[in-house]
Every structure is written in C-alpha cells, then in structure tokens.
Amino acid sequence: MNYLLGTWKCESTVRGMKRPNTTTYSTTMDGRWILAHDVAPPFDPYRTRAIQTDSWTTYNPLNHLWVTTFVDDFGNYGINTSPGWKGSSMTSTILVANDGTTGHDTLTKLSDTQTKDVAMSSDASGRANPTVTTTCNKQ
C-alpha cells in the first residue's frame, strides 16, 4: 500500500457529473495506519460546499483483514473491511455506515501512478445508489 503515499488528483463520476478531488496519503501513528485526506469542491445542487474526508487504513493480523475507518465534515462515518489484494484489485465491504448504506468498493491499481475505484452500494431500504467511479493519478 506504500505506493499510495503522496498526493493524487482524482476525478469521480457522481450522479452522472464529474467531480474533481485531491487525496493526500501519509502514514500516521508510528506507521501503523495510512491516513487519506480527501478534499472535493462543491460540484452539483446536492453538494453546495466543499467536503473533506479523512480515512485511516491498517491491517489487522488477528483476523487477517484490512480495516478502514472514515469520517467527513458532513457528519458521515463508516467502517469497511477487505481480505486484501487479489491480483491488482482490493474489494472492501461496508460494515458500518451512519445512514445504513451497504455495499462494496473495488480499488484497482492500474500502475504505481494510476488507480481506478468503483463503489456500488444500496441505501438502508435496499435501493441501489448510483455507482461512483473514480480515477486517480499520482502527482
């Protein structure tokens, strides 16, 4: 996961619209966690101000899972887990979300400087949310 360290410029497709964001990865807490700090500007009528999200990822050797905890300045939070990399992809499962969202997120390493992420989820009633696809390039 060290290839992620540094700053990435990303573009997400959300509700059919393009949204830019910048994610900076660093290690924290004596190198045991990877911190991802993401900033995205307002981009549509649903999001009229910038959003900042921080997520922390670590490996749990007791249950052999990668664990990610995240919070944002809109009050959202969640916990995802993943068994790890299978080839060039890592799929995470949403375990906890403040709004009852369930789903999966697949990060694919295209190269040391490019990733693609596809997030598919459903709301608390089981209705599918729009798929969010994000492509990032390391700066």
PDB file of C-alpha atoms in Angstrom:
ATOM      1  CA  MET A   1       0.000   0.000   0.000  1.00  0.00           C
ATOM      2  CA  ASN A   2       3.046   2.301   0.218  1.00  0.00           C
ATOM      3  CA  TYR A   3       2.664   3.149  -3.469  1.00  0.00           C
ATOM      4  CA  LEU A   4      -0.317   5.292  -2.392  1.00  0.00           C
ATOM      5  CA  LEU A   5       1.800   7.668  -0.283  1.00  0.00           C
ATOM      6  CA  GLY A   6       1.785  11.179  -1.742  1.00  0.00           C
ATOM      7  CA  THR A   7      -0.774  13.386  -3.483  1.00  0.00           C
ATOM      8  CA  TRP A   8      -3.266  12.162  -6.082  1.00  0.00           C
ATOM      9  CA  LYS A   9      -5.526  14.187  -8.366  1.00  0.00           C
ATOM     10  CA  CYS A  10      -8.779  12.356  -8.952  1.00  0.00           C
ATOM     11  CA  GLU A  11     -11.981  12.638 -10.925  1.00  0.00           C
ATOM     12  CA  SER A  12     -15.165  10.905  -9.841  1.00  0.00           C
ATOM     13  CA  THR A  13     -18.366  10.375 -11.754  1.00  0.00           C
ATOM     14  CA  VAL A  14     -21.174  11.018  -9.270  1.00  0.00           C
ATOM     15  CA  ARG A  15     -24.840  11.167 -10.320  1.00  0.00           C
ATOM     16  CA  GLY A  16     -23.682  11.492 -13.933  1.00  0.00           C
ATOM     17  CA  MET A  17     -21.473  14.511 -13.236  1.00  0.00           C
ATOM     18  CA  LYS A  18     -17.685  14.820 -12.989  1.00  0.00           C
ATOM     19  CA  ARG A  19     -16.271  15.816  -9.606  1.00  0.00           C
ATOM     20  CA  PRO A  20     -12.585  16.625  -9.043  1.00  0.00           C
ATOM     21  CA  ASN A  21     -10.891  15.865  -5.762  1.00  0.00           C
ATOM     22  CA  THR A  22      -7.409  15.707  -4.285  1.00  0.00           C
ATOM     23  CA  THR A  23      -6.328  12.923  -1.936  1.00  0.00           C
ATOM     24  CA  THR A  24      -3.103  13.009   0.072  1.00  0.00           C
ATOM     25  CA  TYR A  25      -1.885   9.769   1.658  1.00  0.00           C
ATOM     26  CA  SER A  26       0.567   9.660   4.567  1.00  0.00           C
ATOM     27  CA  THR A  27       1.484   7.300   7.366  1.00  0.00           C
ATOM     28  CA  THR A  28       0.456   8.097  10.920  1.00  0.00           C
ATOM     29  CA  MET A  29       0.508   6.598  14.424  1.00  0.00           C
ATOM     30  CA  ASP A  30       4.042   5.199  14.192  1.00  0.00           C
ATOM     31  CA  GLY A  31       3.457   3.976  10.642  1.00  0.00           C
ATOM     32  CA  ARG A  32       0.684   1.590  11.649  1.00  0.00           C
ATOM     33  CA  TRP A  33      -2.027   3.469   9.738  1.00  0.00           C
ATOM     34  CA  ILE A  34      -2.298   5.089   6.321  1.00  0.00           C
ATOM     35  CA  LEU A  35      -4.191   8.376   6.506  1.00  0.00           C
ATOM     36  CA  ALA A  36      -6.010   9.537   3.377  1.00  0.00           C
ATOM     37  CA  HIS A  37      -7.085  13.191   3.476  1.00  0.00           C
ATOM     38  CA  ASP A  38      -9.502  13.990   0.643  1.00  0.00           C
ATOM     39  CA  VAL A  39     -10.826  17.401  -0.394  1.00  0.00           C
ATOM     40  CA  ALA A  40     -13.557  17.836  -3.018  1.00  0.00           C
ATOM     41  CA  PRO A  41     -15.121  21.150  -4.074  1.00  0.00           C
ATOM     42  CA  PRO A  42     -18.872  21.681  -4.437  1.00  0.00           C
ATOM     43  CA  PHE A  43     -19.981  20.266  -7.773  1.00  0.00           C
ATOM     44  CA  ASP A  44     -23.775  19.930  -8.031  1.00  0.00           C
ATOM     45  CA  PRO A  45     -27.035  21.059  -6.354  1.00  0.00           C
ATOM     46  CA  TYR A  46     -26.707  18.264  -3.740  1.00  0.00           C
ATOM     47  CA  ARG A  47     -23.282  19.373  -2.566  1.00  0.00           C
ATOM     48  CA  THR A  48     -23.042  23.142  -2.401  1.00  0.00           C
ATOM     49  CA  ARG A  49     -19.880  23.351  -0.300  1.00  0.00           C
ATOM     50  CA  ALA A  50     -16.533  21.591  -0.235  1.00  0.00           C
ATOM     51  CA  ILE A  51     -16.280  18.284   1.603  1.00  0.00           C
ATOM     52  CA  GLN A  52     -13.284  16.925   3.491  1.00  0.00           C
ATOM     53  CA  THR A  53     -12.953  13.240   4.293  1.00  0.00           C
ATOM     54  CA  ASP A  54     -10.302  11.540   6.408  1.00  0.00           C
ATOM     55  CA  SER A  55      -9.885   7.784   6.370  1.00  0.00           C
ATOM     56  CA  TRP A  56      -7.452   5.581   8.250  1.00  0.00           C
ATOM     57  CA  THR A  57      -6.445   2.138   6.970  1.00  0.00           C
ATOM     58  CA  THR A  58      -4.498  -0.589   8.770  1.00  0.00           C
ATOM     59  CA  TYR A  59      -4.000  -4.347   8.616  1.00  0.00           C
ATOM     60  CA  ASN A  60      -5.408  -6.460  11.462  1.00  0.00           C
ATOM     61  CA  PRO A  61      -3.227  -9.582  11.780  1.00  0.00           C
ATOM     62  CA  LEU A  62      -5.706 -11.191  14.204  1.00  0.00           C
ATOM     63  CA  ASN A  63      -8.499 -11.581  11.644  1.00  0.00           C
ATOM     64  CA  HIS A  64      -6.352 -11.049   8.520  1.00  0.00           C
ATOM     65  CA  LEU A  65      -8.391  -8.083   7.286  1.00  0.00           C
ATOM     66  CA  TRP A  66      -7.578  -4.602   6.093  1.00  0.00           C
ATOM     67  CA  VAL A  67      -9.769  -2.162   8.049  1.00  0.00           C
ATOM     68  CA  THR A  68     -10.675   1.387   7.009  1.00  0.00           C
ATOM     69  CA  THR A  69     -12.474   3.886   9.234  1.00  0.00           C
ATOM     70  CA  PHE A  70     -13.621   7.192   7.761  1.00  0.00           C
ATOM     71  CA  VAL A  71     -15.317  10.441   8.771  1.00  0.00           C
ATOM     72  CA  ASP A  72     -16.203  13.588   6.839  1.00  0.00           C
ATOM     73  CA  ASP A  73     -17.250  17.125   7.656  1.00  0.00           C
ATOM     74  CA  PHE A  74     -20.850  16.407   6.588  1.00  0.00           C
ATOM     75  CA  GLY A  75     -21.231  14.049   9.579  1.00  0.00           C
ATOM     76  CA  ASN A  76     -20.804  10.809   7.635  1.00  0.00           C
ATOM     77  CA  TYR A  77     -18.776   7.914   9.016  1.00  0.00           C
ATOM     78  CA  GLY A  78     -18.184   4.277   8.296  1.00  0.00           C
ATOM     79  CA  ILE A  79     -16.043   1.173   8.595  1.00  0.00           C
ATOM     80  CA  ASN A  80     -15.004  -1.057   5.696  1.00  0.00           C
ATOM     81  CA  THR A  81     -13.030  -4.304   5.685  1.00  0.00           C
ATOM     82  CA  SER A  82     -11.174  -6.216   2.995  1.00  0.00           C
ATOM     83  CA  PRO A  83      -9.366  -9.565   2.901  1.00  0.00           C
ATOM     84  CA  GLY A  84      -6.672  -7.846   0.812  1.00  0.00           C
ATOM     85  CA  TRP A  85      -5.313  -7.741  -2.693  1.00  0.00           C
ATOM     86  CA  LYS A  86      -6.291 -10.288  -5.307  1.00  0.00           C
ATOM     87  CA  GLY A  87      -4.024  -9.537  -8.218  1.00  0.00           C
ATOM     88  CA  SER A  88      -4.216  -5.791  -8.818  1.00  0.00           C
ATOM     89  CA  SER A  89      -7.579  -5.252  -7.045  1.00  0.00           C
ATOM     90  CA  MET A  90      -8.788  -4.938  -3.468  1.00  0.00           C
ATOM     91  CA  THR A  91     -12.518  -5.163  -2.697  1.00  0.00           C
ATOM     92  CA  SER A  92     -13.865  -3.724   0.553  1.00  0.00           C
ATOM     93  CA  THR A  93     -17.232  -4.380   2.184  1.00  0.00           C
ATOM     94  CA  ILE A  94     -19.107  -1.625   4.020  1.00  0.00           C
ATOM     95  CA  LEU A  95     -19.689  -2.881   7.578  1.00  0.00           C
ATOM     96  CA  VAL A  96     -20.966   0.252   9.286  1.00  0.00           C
ATOM     97  CA  ALA A  97     -22.348   3.472   7.802  1.00  0.00           C
ATOM     98  CA  ASN A  98     -24.216   6.264   9.569  1.00  0.00           C
ATOM     99  CA  ASP A  99     -27.087   6.094   7.055  1.00  0.00           C
ATOM    100  CA  GLY A 100     -27.392   2.305   6.804  1.00  0.00           C
ATOM    101  CA  THR A 101     -25.643   2.064   3.424  1.00  0.00           C
ATOM    102  CA  THR A 102     -24.364  -1.372   2.426  1.00  0.00           C
ATOM    103  CA  GLY A 103     -22.157  -2.293  -0.488  1.00  0.00           C
ATOM    104  CA  HIS A 104     -18.740  -2.934  -1.965  1.00  0.00           C
ATOM    105  CA  ASP A 105     -15.874  -0.818  -3.189  1.00  0.00           C
ATOM    106  CA  THR A 106     -13.180  -2.142  -5.546  1.00  0.00           C
ATOM    107  CA  LEU A 107      -9.847  -0.343  -5.849  1.00  0.00           C
ATOM    108  CA  THR A 108      -7.742  -1.383  -8.847  1.00  0.00           C
ATOM    109  CA  LYS A 109      -4.073  -0.473  -9.132  1.00  0.00           C
ATOM    110  CA  LEU A 110      -3.548   0.288 -12.828  1.00  0.00           C
ATOM    111  CA  SER A 111       0.087   1.304 -12.209  1.00  0.00           C
ATOM    112  CA  ASP A 112       2.180   2.861  -9.426  1.00  0.00           C
ATOM    113  CA  THR A 113       0.752   6.226 -10.519  1.00  0.00           C
ATOM    114  CA  GLN A 114      -2.852   5.443 -11.506  1.00  0.00           C
ATOM    115  CA  THR A 115      -5.832   3.819  -9.765  1.00  0.00           C
ATOM    116  CA  LYS A 116      -9.482   3.219 -10.539  1.00  0.00           C
ATOM    117  CA  ASP A 117     -12.130   2.781  -7.857  1.00  0.00           C
ATOM    118  CA  VAL A 118     -15.707   1.571  -8.369  1.00  0.00           C
ATOM    119  CA  ALA A 119     -18.152   1.898  -5.457  1.00  0.00           C
ATOM    120  CA  MET A 120     -21.519   0.145  -5.599  1.00  0.00           C
ATOM    121  CA  SER A 121     -23.946   0.477  -2.716  1.00  0.00           C
ATOM    122  CA  SER A 122     -27.564   0.385  -1.597  1.00  0.00           C
ATOM    123  CA  ASP A 123     -29.359   2.636   0.849  1.00  0.00           C
ATOM    124  CA  ALA A 124     -30.939   1.400   4.085  1.00  0.00           C
ATOM    125  CA  SER A 125     -34.129   0.353   2.242  1.00  0.00           C
ATOM    126  CA  GLY A 126     -32.133  -1.743  -0.249  1.00  0.00           C
ATOM    127  CA  ARG A 127     -32.493   0.637  -3.195  1.00  0.00           C
ATOM    128  CA  ALA A 128     -29.321   0.840  -5.302  1.00  0.00           C
ATOM    129  CA  ASN A 129     -27.360   4.085  -5.123  1.00  0.00           C
ATOM    130  CA  PRO A 130     -25.697   5.409  -8.275  1.00  0.00           C
ATOM    131  CA  THR A 131     -22.349   3.720  -8.933  1.00  0.00           C
ATOM    132  CA  VAL A 132     -19.408   6.037  -8.268  1.00  0.00           C
ATOM    133  CA  THR A 133     -16.312   5.566 -10.444  1.00  0.00           C
ATOM    134  CA  THR A 134     -13.101   7.401  -9.541  1.00  0.00           C
ATOM    135  CA  THR A 135      -9.842   7.553 -11.481  1.00  0.00           C
ATOM    136  CA  CYS A 136      -6.746   8.969  -9.764  1.00  0.00           C
ATOM    137  CA  ASN A 137      -3.292   9.963 -10.993  1.00  0.00           C
ATOM    138  CA  LYS A 138      -0.334  10.474  -8.670  1.00  0.00           C
ATOM    139  CA  GLN A 139       1.217  13.932  -8.788  1.00  0.00           C
TER     140      GLN A 139
END
